[in-house]
Tab-separated table of C-alpha atoms in Angstrom:
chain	number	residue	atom	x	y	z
A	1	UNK	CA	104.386	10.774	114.944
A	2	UNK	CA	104.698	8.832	111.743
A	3	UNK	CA	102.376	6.200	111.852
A	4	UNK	CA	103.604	5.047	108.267
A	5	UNK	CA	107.302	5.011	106.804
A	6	UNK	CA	109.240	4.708	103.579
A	7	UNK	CA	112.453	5.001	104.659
A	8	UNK	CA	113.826	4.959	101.374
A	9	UNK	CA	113.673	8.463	99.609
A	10	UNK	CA	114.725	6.737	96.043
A	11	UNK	CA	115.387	3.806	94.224
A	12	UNK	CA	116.669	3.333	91.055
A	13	UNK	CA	116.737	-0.125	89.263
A	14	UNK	CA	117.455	-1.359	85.886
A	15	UNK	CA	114.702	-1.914	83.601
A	16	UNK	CA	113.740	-5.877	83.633
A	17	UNK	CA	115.341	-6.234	86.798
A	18	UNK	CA	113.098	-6.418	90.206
A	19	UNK	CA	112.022	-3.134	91.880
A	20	UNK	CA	110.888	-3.665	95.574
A	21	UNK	CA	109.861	-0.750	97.831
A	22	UNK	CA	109.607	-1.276	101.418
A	23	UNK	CA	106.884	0.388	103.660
A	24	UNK	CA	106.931	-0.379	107.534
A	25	UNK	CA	103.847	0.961	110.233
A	26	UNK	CA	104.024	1.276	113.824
A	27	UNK	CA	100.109	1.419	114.141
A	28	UNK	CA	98.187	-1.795	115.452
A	29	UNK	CA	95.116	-1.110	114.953
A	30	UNK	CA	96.007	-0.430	110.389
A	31	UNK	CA	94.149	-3.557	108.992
A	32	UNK	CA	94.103	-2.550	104.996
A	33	UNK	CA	97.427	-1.441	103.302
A	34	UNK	CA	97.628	0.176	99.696
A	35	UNK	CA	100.301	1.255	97.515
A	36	UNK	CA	99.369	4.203	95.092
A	37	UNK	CA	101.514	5.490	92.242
A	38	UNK	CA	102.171	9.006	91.537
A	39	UNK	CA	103.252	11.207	89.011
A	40	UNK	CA	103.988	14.525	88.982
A	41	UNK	CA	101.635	17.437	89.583
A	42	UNK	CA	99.186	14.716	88.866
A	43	UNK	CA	96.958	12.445	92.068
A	44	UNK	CA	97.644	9.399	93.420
A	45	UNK	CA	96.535	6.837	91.908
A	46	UNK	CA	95.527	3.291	93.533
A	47	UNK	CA	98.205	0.613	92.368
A	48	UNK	CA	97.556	-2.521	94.725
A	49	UNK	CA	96.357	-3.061	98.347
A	50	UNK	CA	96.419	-5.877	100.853
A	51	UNK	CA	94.280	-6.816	104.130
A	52	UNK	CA	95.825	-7.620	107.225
A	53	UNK	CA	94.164	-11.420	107.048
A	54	UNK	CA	96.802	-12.087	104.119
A	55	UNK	CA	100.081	-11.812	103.088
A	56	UNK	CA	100.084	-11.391	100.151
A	57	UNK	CA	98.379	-9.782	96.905
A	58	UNK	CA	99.492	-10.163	93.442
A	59	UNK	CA	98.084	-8.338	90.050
A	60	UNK	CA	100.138	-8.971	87.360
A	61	UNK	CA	103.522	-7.539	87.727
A	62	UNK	CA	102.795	-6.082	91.580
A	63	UNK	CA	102.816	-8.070	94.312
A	64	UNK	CA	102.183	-6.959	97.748
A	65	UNK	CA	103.657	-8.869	100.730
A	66	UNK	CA	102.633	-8.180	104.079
A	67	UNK	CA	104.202	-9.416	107.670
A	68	UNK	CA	102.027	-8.568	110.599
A	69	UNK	CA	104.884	-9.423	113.392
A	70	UNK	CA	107.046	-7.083	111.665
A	71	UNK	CA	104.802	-4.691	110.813
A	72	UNK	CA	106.260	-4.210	107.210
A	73	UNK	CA	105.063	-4.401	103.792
A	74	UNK	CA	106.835	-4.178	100.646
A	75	UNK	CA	105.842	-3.631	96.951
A	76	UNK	CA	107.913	-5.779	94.564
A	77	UNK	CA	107.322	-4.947	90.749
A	78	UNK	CA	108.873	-7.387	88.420
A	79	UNK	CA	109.764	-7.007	85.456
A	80	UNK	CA	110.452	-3.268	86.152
A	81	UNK	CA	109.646	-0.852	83.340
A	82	UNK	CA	110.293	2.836	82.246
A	83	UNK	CA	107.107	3.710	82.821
A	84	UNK	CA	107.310	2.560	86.447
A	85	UNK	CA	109.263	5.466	87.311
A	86	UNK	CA	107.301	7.265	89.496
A	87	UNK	CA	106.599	8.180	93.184
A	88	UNK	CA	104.883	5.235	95.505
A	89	UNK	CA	103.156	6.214	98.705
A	90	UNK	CA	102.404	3.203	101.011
A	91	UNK	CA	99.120	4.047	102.873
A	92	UNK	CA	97.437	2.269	105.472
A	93	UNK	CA	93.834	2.140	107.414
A	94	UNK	CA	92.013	0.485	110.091
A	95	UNK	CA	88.759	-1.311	109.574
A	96	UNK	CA	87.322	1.663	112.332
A	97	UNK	CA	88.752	4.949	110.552
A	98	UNK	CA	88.118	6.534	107.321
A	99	UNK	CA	91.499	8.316	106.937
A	100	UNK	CA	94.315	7.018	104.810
A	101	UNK	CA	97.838	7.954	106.718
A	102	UNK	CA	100.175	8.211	104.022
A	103	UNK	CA	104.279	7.755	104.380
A	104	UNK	CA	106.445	9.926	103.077
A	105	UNK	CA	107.327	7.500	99.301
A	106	UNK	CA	109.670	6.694	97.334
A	107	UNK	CA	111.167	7.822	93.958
A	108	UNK	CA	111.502	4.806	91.598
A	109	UNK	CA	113.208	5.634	88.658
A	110	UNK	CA	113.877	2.381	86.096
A	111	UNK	CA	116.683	3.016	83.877
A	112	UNK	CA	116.151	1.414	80.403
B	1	UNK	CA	85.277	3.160	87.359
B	2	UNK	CA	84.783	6.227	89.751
B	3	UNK	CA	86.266	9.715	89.199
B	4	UNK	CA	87.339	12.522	90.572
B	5	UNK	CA	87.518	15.815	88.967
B	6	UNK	CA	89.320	18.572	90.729
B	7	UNK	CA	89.057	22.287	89.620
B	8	UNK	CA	91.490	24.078	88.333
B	9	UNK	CA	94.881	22.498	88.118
B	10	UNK	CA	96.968	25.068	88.420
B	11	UNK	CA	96.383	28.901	89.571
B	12	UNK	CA	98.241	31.382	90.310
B	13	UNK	CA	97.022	34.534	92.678
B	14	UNK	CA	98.383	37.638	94.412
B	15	UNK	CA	99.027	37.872	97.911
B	16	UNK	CA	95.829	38.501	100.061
B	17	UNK	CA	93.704	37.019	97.615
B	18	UNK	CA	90.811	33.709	97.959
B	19	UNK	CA	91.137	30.796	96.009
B	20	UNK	CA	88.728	28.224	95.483
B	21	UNK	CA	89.311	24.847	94.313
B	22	UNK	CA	86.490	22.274	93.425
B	23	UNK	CA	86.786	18.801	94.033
B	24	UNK	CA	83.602	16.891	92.080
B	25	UNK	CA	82.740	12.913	92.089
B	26	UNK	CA	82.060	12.362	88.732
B	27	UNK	CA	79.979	9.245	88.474
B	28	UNK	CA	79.597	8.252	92.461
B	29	UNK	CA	78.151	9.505	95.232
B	30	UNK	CA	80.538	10.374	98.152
B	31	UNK	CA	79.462	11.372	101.839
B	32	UNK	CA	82.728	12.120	102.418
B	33	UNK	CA	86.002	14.098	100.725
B	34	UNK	CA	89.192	14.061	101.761
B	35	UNK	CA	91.469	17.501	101.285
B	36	UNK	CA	95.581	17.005	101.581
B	37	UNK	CA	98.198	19.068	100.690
B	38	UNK	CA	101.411	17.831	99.471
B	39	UNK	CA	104.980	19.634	99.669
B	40	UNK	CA	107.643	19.536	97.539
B	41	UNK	CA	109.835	15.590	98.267
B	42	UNK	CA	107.135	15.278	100.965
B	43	UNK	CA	104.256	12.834	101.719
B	44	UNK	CA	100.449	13.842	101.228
B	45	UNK	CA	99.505	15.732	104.633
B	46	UNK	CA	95.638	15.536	105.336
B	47	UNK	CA	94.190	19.045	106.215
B	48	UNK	CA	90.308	17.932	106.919
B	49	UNK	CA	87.688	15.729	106.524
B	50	UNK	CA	84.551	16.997	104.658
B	51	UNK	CA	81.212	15.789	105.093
B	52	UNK	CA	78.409	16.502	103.263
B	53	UNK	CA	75.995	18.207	104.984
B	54	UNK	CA	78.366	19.288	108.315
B	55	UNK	CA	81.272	21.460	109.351
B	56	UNK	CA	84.201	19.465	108.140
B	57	UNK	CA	86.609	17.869	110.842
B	58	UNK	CA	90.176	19.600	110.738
B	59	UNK	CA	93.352	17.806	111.100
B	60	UNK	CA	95.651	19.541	114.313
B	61	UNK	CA	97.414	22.622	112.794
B	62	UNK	CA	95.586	23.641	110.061
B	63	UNK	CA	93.992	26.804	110.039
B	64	UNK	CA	90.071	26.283	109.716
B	65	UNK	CA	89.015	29.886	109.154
B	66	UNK	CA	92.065	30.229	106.462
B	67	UNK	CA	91.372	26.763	105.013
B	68	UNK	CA	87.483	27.253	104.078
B	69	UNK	CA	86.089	23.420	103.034
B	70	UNK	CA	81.852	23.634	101.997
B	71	UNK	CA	80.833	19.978	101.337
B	72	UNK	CA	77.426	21.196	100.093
B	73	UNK	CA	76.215	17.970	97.959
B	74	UNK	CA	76.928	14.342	97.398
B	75	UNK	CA	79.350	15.340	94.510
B	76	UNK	CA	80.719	18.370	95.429
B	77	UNK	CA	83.231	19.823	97.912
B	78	UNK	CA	84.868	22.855	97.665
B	79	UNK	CA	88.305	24.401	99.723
B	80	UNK	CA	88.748	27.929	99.672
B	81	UNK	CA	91.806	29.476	100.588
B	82	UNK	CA	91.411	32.764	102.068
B	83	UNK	CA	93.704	35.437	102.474
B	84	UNK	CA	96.403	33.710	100.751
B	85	UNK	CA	100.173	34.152	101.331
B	86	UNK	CA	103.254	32.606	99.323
B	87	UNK	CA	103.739	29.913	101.992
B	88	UNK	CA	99.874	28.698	100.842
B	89	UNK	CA	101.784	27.519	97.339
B	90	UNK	CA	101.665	24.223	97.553
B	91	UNK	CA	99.929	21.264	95.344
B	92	UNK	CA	96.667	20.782	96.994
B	93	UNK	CA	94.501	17.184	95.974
B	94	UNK	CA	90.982	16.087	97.083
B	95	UNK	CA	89.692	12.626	97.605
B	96	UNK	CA	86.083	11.204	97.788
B	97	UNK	CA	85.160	8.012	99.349
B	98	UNK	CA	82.092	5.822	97.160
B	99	UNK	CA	79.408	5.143	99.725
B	100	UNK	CA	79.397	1.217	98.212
B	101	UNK	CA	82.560	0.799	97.707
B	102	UNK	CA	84.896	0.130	101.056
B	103	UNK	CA	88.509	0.796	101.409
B	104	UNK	CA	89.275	0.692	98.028
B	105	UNK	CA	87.172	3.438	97.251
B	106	UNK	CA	89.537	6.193	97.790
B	107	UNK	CA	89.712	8.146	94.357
B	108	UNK	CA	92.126	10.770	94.181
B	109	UNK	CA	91.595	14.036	91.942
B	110	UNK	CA	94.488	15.616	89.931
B	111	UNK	CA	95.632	18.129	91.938
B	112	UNK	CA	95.429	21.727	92.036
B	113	UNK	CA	99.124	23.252	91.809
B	114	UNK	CA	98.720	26.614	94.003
B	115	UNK	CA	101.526	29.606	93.720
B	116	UNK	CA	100.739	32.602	95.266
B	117	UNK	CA	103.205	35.687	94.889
């Protein structure tokens, strides 16, 4: 049962342009979201999160959006780089657990 | 900021042999470490929970007597892989959790690529 999906396997987007990744979660009870950027053979690392009391989270060129009713979040990054290319795992929580459920990602590749 | 170091990052071993992999928090103390395993195009799967101090909590399928996880100090967790076989290759990351930070506290190590032949 996957609790957390990208349903997107890859996304490629020019560099400049907007790059938005879309993460949706079936799970109820998930009340802290978190996008984490990954590159090869290397760990995740932590890129942005969000908590369920808001909807939305920016740092500087990511910003998170978040809509409860529709259980979905999505990850825009603008202006998209080079160096964004990369994997991004949505991963989500609830205030009770202490286990991140990962999806599955999504390949961003930013053609310059 | 905190950091995980994760031991090696790549190894290579012959069929039937142990492996073990360290997972260390750097400059934090963390009750508890996360293992997952990641296939190729696939999403980080978690195999168990370790706690410092206790028998770590395994996720359903995996194998605790062929997945090995000692958690034997606030910055240290190890996972040994016993008995290994080429379907063990896989990359392999640890996580620790700081005890004052909350949900954002998840630091990932580097990864330990595994191929076994």
């Amino acid at each position: 049962d996957q609790q957390v999906k990208q349903n997107s396997p890859s996304l490629s987007v020019q560099e400049g342009r907007i790059s938005i990744l879309n993460c949706d979660y079936t799970n109820s009870m998930f009340d802290y979201f978190l996008w984490y950027k990954k590159y090869p053979a290397e760990g995740p690392t932590f890129l942005i999160s969000i908590s369920s009391i808001k909807d939305k989270n920016e740092d500087g060129r990511f910003t998170v959006f978040l809509n409860k009713s529709a259980k979905h979040l999505s990850l825009h990054i603008v202006p998209s780089q080079p160096g964004d290319s990369a994997v991004y795992f949505c991963a989500a929580i609830s205030e009770y657990g202490n286990k991140l459920v990962f999806g599955a990602g999504t390949i961003l590749r930013v053609k310059s | 900021g905190a950091v995980v170091s994760q031991h090696p990052s790549w190894v290579i071993c012959k069929s039937g042999t142990s492996v073990k992999i360290e997972c260390r928090s750097l400059d934090f103390q963390a009750t508890t470490m996360f293992w997952y395993r990641q296939f190729p195009k696939q999403s980080l799967m978690l195999m168990a929970t370790s706690n410092e101090g206790s028998k770590a909590t395994y996720e359903q399928g995996v194998e605790k007597d062929k997945f090995l996880i000692n958690h034997a100090s606030l910055t240290l967790s190890t996972l040994t892989v016993t008995s290994a076989h080429p379907e063990d290759s896989s990359f392999y990351i640890c996580s620790a959790r700081d005890l004052f930070r909350t949900v954002y506290g998840y630091t990932f190590g580097s990864g330990t690529r595994l191929t076994v032949v």
